[in-house]
CSV table of N, CA, C and O in Angstrom, one decimal:
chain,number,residue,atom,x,y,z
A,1,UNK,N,0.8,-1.2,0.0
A,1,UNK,CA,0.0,0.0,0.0
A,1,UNK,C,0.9,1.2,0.0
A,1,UNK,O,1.9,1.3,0.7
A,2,UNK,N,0.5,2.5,-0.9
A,2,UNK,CA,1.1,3.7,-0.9
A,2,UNK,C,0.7,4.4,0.4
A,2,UNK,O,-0.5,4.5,0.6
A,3,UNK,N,1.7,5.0,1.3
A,3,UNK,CA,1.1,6.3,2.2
A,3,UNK,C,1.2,7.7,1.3
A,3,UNK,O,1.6,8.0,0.1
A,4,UNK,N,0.9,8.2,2.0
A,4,UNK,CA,0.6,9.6,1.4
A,4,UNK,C,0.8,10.6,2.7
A,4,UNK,O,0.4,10.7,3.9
A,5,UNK,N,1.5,11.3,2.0
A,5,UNK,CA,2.0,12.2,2.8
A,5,UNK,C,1.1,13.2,3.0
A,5,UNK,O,0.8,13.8,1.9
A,6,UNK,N,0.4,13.8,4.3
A,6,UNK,CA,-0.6,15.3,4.0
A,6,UNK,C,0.4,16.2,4.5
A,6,UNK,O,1.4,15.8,4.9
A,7,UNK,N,-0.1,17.7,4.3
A,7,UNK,CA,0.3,18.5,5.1
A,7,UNK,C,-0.3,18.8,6.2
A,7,UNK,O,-1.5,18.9,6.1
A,8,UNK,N,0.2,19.1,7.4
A,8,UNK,CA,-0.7,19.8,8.6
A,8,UNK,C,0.2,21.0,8.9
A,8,UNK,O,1.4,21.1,9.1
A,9,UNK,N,-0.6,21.8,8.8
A,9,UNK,CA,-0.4,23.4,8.7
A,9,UNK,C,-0.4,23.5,10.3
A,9,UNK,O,-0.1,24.6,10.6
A,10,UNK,N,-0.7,22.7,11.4
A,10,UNK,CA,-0.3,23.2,12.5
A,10,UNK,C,1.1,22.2,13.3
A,10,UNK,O,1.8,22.5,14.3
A,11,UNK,N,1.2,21.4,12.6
A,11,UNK,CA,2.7,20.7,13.1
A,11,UNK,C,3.6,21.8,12.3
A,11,UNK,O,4.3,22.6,13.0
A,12,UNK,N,3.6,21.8,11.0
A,12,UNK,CA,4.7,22.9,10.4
A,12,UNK,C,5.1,24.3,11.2
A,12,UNK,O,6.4,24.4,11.3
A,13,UNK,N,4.7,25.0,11.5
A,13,UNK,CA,4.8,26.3,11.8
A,13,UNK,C,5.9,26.1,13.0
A,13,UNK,O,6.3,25.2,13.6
A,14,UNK,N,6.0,27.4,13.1
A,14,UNK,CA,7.0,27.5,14.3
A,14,UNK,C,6.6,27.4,15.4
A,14,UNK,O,5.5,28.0,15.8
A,15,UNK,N,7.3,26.7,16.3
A,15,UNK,CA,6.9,27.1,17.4
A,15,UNK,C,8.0,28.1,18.1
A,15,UNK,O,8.9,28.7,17.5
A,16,UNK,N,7.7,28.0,19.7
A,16,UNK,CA,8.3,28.8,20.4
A,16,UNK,C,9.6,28.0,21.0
A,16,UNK,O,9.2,27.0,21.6
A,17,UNK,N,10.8,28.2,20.9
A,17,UNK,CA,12.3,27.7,21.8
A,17,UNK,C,12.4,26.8,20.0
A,17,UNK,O,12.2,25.6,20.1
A,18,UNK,N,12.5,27.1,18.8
A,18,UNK,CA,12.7,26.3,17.8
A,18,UNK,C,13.6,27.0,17.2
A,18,UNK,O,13.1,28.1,16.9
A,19,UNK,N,15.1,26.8,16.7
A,19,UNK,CA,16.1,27.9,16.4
A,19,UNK,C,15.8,27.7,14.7
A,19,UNK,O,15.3,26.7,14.3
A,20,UNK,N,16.0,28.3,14.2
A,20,UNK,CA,16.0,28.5,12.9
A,20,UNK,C,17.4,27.9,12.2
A,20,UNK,O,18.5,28.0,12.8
A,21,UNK,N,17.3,27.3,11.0
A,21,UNK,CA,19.0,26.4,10.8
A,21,UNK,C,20.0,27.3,10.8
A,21,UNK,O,21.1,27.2,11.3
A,22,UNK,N,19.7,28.1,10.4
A,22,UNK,CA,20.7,29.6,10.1
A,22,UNK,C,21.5,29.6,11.2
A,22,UNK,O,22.7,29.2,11.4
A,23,UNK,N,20.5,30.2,12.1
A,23,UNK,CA,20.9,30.6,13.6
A,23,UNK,C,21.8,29.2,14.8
A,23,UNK,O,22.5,29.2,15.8
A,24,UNK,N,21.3,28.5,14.0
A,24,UNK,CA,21.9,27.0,14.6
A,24,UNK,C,23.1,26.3,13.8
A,24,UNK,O,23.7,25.3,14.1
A,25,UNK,N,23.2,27.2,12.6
A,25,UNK,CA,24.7,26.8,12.5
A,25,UNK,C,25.7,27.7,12.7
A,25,UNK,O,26.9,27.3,12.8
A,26,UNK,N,25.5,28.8,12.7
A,26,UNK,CA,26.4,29.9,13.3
A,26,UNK,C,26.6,29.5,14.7
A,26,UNK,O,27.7,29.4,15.1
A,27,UNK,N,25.7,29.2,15.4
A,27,UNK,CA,25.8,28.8,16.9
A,27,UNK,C,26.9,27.6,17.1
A,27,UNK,O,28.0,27.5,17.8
A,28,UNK,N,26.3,26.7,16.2
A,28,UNK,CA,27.8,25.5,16.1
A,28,UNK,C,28.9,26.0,15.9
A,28,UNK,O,29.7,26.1,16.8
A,29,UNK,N,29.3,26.5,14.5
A,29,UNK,CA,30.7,27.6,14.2
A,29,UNK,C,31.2,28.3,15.5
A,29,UNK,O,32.4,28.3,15.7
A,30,UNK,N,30.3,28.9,16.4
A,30,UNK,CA,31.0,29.8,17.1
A,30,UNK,C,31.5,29.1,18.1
A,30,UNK,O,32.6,29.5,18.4
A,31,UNK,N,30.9,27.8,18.9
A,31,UNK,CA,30.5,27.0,19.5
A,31,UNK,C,31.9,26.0,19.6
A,31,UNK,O,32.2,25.4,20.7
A,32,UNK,N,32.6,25.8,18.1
A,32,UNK,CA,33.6,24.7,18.2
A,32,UNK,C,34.6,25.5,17.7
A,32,UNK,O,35.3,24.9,16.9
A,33,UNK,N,34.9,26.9,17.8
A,33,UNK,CA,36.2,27.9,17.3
A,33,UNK,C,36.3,27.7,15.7
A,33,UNK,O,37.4,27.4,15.2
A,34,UNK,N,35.0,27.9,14.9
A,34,UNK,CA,35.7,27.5,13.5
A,34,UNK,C,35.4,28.4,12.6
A,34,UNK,O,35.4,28.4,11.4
A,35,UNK,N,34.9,29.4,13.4
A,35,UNK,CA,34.7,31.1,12.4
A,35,UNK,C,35.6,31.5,12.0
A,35,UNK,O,35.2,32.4,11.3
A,36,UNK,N,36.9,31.5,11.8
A,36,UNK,CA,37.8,32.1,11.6
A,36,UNK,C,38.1,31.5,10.4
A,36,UNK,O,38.2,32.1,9.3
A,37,UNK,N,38.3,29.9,10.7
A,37,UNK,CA,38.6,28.8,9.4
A,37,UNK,C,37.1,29.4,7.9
A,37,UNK,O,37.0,29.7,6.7
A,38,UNK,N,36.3,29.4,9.2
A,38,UNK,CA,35.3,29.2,7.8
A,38,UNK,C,35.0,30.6,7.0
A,38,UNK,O,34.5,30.5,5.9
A,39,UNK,N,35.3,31.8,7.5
A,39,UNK,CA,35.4,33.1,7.2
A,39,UNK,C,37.0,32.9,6.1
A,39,UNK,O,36.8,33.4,5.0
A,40,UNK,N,38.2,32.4,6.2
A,40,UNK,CA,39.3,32.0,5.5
A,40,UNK,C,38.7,31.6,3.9
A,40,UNK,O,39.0,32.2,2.9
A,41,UNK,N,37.8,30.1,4.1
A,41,UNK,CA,37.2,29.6,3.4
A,41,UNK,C,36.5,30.7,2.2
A,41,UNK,O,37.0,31.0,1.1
A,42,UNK,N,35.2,31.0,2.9
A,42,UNK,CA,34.5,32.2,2.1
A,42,UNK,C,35.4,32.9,1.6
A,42,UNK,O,34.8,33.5,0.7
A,43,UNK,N,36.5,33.4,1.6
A,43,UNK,CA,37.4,34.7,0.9
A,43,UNK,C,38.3,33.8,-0.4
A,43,UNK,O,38.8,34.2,-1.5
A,44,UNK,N,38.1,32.9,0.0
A,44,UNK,CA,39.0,31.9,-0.9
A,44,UNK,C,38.1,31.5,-2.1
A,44,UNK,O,38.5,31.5,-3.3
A,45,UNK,N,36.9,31.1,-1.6
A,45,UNK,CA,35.7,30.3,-2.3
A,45,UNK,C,35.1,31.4,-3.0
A,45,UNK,O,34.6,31.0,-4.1
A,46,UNK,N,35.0,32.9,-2.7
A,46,UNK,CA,34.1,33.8,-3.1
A,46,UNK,C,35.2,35.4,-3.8
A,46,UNK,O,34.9,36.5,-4.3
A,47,UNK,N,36.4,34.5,-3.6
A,47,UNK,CA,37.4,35.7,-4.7
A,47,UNK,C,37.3,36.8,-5.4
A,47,UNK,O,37.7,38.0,-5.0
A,48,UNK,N,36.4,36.3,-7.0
A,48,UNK,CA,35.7,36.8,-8.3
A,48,UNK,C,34.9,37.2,-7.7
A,48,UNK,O,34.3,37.9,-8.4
A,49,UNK,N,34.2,37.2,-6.3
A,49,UNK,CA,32.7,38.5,-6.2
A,49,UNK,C,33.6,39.6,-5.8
A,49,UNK,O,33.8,40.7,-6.2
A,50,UNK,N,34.3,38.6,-4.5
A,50,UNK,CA,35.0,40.1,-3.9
A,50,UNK,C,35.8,41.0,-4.6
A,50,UNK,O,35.8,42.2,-4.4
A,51,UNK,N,36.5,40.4,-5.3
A,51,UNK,CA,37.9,41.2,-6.5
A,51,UNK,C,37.5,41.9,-7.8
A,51,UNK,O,37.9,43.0,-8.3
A,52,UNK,N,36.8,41.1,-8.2
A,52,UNK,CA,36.1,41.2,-9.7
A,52,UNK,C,36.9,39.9,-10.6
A,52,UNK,O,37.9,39.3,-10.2
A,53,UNK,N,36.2,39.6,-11.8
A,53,UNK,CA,36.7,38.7,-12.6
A,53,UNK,C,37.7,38.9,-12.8
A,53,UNK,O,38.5,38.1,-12.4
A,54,UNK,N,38.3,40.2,-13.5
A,54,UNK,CA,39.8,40.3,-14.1
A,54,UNK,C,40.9,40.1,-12.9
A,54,UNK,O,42.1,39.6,-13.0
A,55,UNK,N,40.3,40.4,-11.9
A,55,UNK,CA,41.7,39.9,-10.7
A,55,UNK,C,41.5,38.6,-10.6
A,55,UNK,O,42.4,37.9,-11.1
A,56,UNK,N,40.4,38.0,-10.0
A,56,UNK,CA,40.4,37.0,-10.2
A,56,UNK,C,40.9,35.4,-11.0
A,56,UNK,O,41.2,34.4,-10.5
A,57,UNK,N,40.7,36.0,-12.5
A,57,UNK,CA,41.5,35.2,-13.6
A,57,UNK,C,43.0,35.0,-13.5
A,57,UNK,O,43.7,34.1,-13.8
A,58,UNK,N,43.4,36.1,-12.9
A,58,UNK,CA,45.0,36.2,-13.2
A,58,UNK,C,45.7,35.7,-11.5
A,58,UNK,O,46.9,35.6,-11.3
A,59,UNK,N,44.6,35.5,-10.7
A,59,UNK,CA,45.6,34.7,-9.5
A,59,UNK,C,45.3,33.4,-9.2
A,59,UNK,O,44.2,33.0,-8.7
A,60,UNK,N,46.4,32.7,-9.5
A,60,UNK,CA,46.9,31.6,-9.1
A,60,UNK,C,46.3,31.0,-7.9
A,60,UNK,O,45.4,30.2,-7.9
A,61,UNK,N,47.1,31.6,-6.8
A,61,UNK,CA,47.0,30.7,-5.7
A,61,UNK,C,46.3,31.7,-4.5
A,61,UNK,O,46.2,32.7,-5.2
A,62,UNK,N,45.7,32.1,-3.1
A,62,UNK,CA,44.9,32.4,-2.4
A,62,UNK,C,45.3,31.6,-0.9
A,62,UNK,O,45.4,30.4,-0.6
A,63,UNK,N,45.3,32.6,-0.1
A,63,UNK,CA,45.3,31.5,1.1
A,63,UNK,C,45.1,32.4,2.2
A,63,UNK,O,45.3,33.5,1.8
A,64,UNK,N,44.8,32.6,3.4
A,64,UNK,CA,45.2,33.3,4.6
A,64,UNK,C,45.6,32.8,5.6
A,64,UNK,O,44.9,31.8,5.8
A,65,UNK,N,46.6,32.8,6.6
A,65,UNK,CA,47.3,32.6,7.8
A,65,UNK,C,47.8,33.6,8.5
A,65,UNK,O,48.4,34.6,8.3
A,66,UNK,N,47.1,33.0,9.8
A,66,UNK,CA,47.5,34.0,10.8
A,66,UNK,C,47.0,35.8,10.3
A,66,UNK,O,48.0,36.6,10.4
A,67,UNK,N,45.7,36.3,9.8
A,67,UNK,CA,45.9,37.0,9.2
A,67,UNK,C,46.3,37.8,8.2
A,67,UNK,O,46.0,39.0,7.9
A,68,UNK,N,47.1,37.0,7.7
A,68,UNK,CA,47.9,37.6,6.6
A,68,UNK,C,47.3,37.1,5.5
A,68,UNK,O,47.1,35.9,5.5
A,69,UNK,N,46.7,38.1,3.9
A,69,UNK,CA,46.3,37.6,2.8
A,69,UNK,C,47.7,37.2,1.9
A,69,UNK,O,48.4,38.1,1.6
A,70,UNK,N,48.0,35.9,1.5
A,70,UNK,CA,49.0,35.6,0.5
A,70,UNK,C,48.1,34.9,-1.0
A,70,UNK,O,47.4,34.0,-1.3
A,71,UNK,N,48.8,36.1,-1.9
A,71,UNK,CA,48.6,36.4,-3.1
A,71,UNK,C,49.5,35.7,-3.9
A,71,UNK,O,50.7,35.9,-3.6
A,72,UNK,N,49.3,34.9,-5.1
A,72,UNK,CA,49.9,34.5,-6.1
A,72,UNK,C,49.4,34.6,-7.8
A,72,UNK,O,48.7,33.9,-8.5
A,73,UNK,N,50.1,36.2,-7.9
A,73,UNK,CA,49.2,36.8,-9.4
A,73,UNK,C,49.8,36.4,-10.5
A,73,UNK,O,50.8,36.0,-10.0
A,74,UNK,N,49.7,36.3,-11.8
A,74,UNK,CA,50.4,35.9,-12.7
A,74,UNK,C,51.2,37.0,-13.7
A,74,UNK,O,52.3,37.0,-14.2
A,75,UNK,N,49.8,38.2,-13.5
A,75,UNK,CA,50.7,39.1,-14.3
A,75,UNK,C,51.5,40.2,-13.6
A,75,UNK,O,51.1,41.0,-12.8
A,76,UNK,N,52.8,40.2,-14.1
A,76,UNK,CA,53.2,41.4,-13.3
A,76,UNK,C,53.1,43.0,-12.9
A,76,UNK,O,53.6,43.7,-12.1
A,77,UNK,N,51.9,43.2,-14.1
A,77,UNK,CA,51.6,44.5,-13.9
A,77,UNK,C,50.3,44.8,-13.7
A,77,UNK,O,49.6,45.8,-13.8
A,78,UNK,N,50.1,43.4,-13.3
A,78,UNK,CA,48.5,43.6,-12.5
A,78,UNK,C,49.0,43.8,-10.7
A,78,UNK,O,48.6,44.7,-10.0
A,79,UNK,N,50.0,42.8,-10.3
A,79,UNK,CA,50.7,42.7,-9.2
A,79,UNK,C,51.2,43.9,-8.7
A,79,UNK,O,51.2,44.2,-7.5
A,80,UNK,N,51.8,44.7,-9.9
A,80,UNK,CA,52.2,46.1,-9.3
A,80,UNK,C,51.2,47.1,-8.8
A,80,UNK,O,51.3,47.8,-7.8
A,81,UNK,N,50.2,46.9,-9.7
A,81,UNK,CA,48.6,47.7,-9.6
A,81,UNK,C,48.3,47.6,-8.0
A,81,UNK,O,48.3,48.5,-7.2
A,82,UNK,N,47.9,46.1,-7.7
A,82,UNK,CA,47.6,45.7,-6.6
A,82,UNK,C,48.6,45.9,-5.5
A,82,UNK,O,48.1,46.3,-4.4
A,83,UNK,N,49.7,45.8,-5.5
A,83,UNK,CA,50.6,46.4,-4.3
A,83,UNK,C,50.6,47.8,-3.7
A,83,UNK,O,51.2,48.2,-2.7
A,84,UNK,N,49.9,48.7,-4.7
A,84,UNK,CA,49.7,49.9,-4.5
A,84,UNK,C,48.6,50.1,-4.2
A,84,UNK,O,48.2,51.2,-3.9
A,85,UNK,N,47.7,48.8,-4.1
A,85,UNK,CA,46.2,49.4,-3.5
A,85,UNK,C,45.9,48.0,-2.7
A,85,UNK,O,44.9,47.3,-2.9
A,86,UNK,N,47.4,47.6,-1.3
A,86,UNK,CA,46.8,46.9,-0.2
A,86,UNK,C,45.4,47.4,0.7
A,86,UNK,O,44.4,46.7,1.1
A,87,UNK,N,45.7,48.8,0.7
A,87,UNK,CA,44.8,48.6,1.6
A,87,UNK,C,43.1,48.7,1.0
A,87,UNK,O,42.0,48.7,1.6
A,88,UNK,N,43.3,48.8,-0.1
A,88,UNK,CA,41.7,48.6,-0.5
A,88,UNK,C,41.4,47.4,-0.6
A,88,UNK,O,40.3,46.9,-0.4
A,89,UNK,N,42.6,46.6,-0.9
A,89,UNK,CA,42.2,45.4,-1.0
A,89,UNK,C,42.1,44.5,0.5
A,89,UNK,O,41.9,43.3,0.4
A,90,UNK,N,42.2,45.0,1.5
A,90,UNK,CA,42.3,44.8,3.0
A,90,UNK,C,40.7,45.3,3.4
A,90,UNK,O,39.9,44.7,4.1
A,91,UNK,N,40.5,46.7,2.8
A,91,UNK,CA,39.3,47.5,3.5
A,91,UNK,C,38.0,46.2,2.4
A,91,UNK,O,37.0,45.6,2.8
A,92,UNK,N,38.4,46.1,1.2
A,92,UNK,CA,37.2,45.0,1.0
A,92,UNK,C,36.8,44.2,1.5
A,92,UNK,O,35.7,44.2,2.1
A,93,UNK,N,37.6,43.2,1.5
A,93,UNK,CA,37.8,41.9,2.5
A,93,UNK,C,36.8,42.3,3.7
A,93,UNK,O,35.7,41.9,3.8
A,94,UNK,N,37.7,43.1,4.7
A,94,UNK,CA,37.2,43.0,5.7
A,94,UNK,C,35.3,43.3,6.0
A,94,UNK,O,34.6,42.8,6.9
A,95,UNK,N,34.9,44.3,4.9
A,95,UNK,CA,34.0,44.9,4.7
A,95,UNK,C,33.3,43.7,4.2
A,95,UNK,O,32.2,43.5,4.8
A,96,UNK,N,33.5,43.2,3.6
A,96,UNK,CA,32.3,41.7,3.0
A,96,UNK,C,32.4,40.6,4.2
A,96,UNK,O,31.4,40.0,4.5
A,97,UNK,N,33.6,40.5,4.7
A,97,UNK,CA,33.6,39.4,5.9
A,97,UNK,C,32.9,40.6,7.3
A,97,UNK,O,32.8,40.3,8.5
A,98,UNK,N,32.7,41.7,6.9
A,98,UNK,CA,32.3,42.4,8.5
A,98,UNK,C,33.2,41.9,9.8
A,98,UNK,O,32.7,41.8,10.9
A,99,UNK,N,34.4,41.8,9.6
A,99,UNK,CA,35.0,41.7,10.5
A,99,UNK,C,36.7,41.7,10.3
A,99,UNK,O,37.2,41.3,9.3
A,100,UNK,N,37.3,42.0,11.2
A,100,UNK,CA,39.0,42.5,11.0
A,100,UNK,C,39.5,41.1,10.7
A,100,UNK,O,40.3,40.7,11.4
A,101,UNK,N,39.2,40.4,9.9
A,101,UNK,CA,39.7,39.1,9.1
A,101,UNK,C,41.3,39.1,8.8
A,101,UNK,O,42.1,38.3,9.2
A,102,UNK,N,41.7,40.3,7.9
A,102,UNK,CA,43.2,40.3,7.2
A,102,UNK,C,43.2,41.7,7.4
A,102,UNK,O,42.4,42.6,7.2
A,103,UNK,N,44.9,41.8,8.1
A,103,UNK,CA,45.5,42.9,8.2
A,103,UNK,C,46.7,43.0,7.6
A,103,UNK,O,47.5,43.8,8.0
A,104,UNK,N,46.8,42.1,6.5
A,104,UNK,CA,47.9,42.6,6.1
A,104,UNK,C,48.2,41.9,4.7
A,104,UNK,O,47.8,40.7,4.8
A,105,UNK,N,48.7,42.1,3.5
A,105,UNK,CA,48.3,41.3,2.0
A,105,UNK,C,50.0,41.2,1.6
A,105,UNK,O,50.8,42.1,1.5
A,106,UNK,N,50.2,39.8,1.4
A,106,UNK,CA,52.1,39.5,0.9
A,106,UNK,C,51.1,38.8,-0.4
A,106,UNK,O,50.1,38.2,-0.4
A,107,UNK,N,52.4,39.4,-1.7
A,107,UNK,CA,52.4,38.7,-2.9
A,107,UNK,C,53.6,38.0,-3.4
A,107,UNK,O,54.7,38.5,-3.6
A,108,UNK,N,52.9,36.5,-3.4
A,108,UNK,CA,54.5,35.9,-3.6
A,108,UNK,C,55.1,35.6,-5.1
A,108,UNK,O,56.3,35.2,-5.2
């Protein structure tokens, strides 16, 4: 025999003391020290939004430790561009991550 699934519009809804997943996985993150890793992550994973495409294309490699953004660009006169505009590229970052993430940008 098939069951069938109904909806009940009063088990669904919220109730009261019910966290939302959102709020319940930030709670975990903050919970097991891994904001930091996973804020790392997003800057790595989300590059081309934060940078734009054309920077994007032309770097290699991406990483942060200990605060520090390490850059590996291909062209060199995109590299020079960018060494002249650490700290915008520091004020972005931190501005999309909302928080003092990277204080400081090495290109290797």
């Amino acid at each position: 025999m098939a069951m069938h699934y109904r909806f009940d519009k009063e088990k669904s809804s919220r109730k009261p003391g019910i966290t939302p997943l959102k709020e319940a996985i930030d709670m975990m993150i903050d919970r097991y020290k891994l904001r930091s890793r996973f804020d790392q992550s997003y800057v790595v994973a989300h590059w081309d939004k934060i940078m734009g495409s054309a920077i994007a294309s032309r770097t290699k490699s991406i990483y942060i430790k200990d605060r520090i953004l390490f850059l590996q660009i291909e062209s060199a006169p995109l590299r020079s561009e960018l060494i002249r505009a650490k700290s915008k590229i520091i004020e972005l970052i931190n501005r999309e991550m909302k928080s003092n993430l990277v204080e400081d940008v090495i290109f290797i």
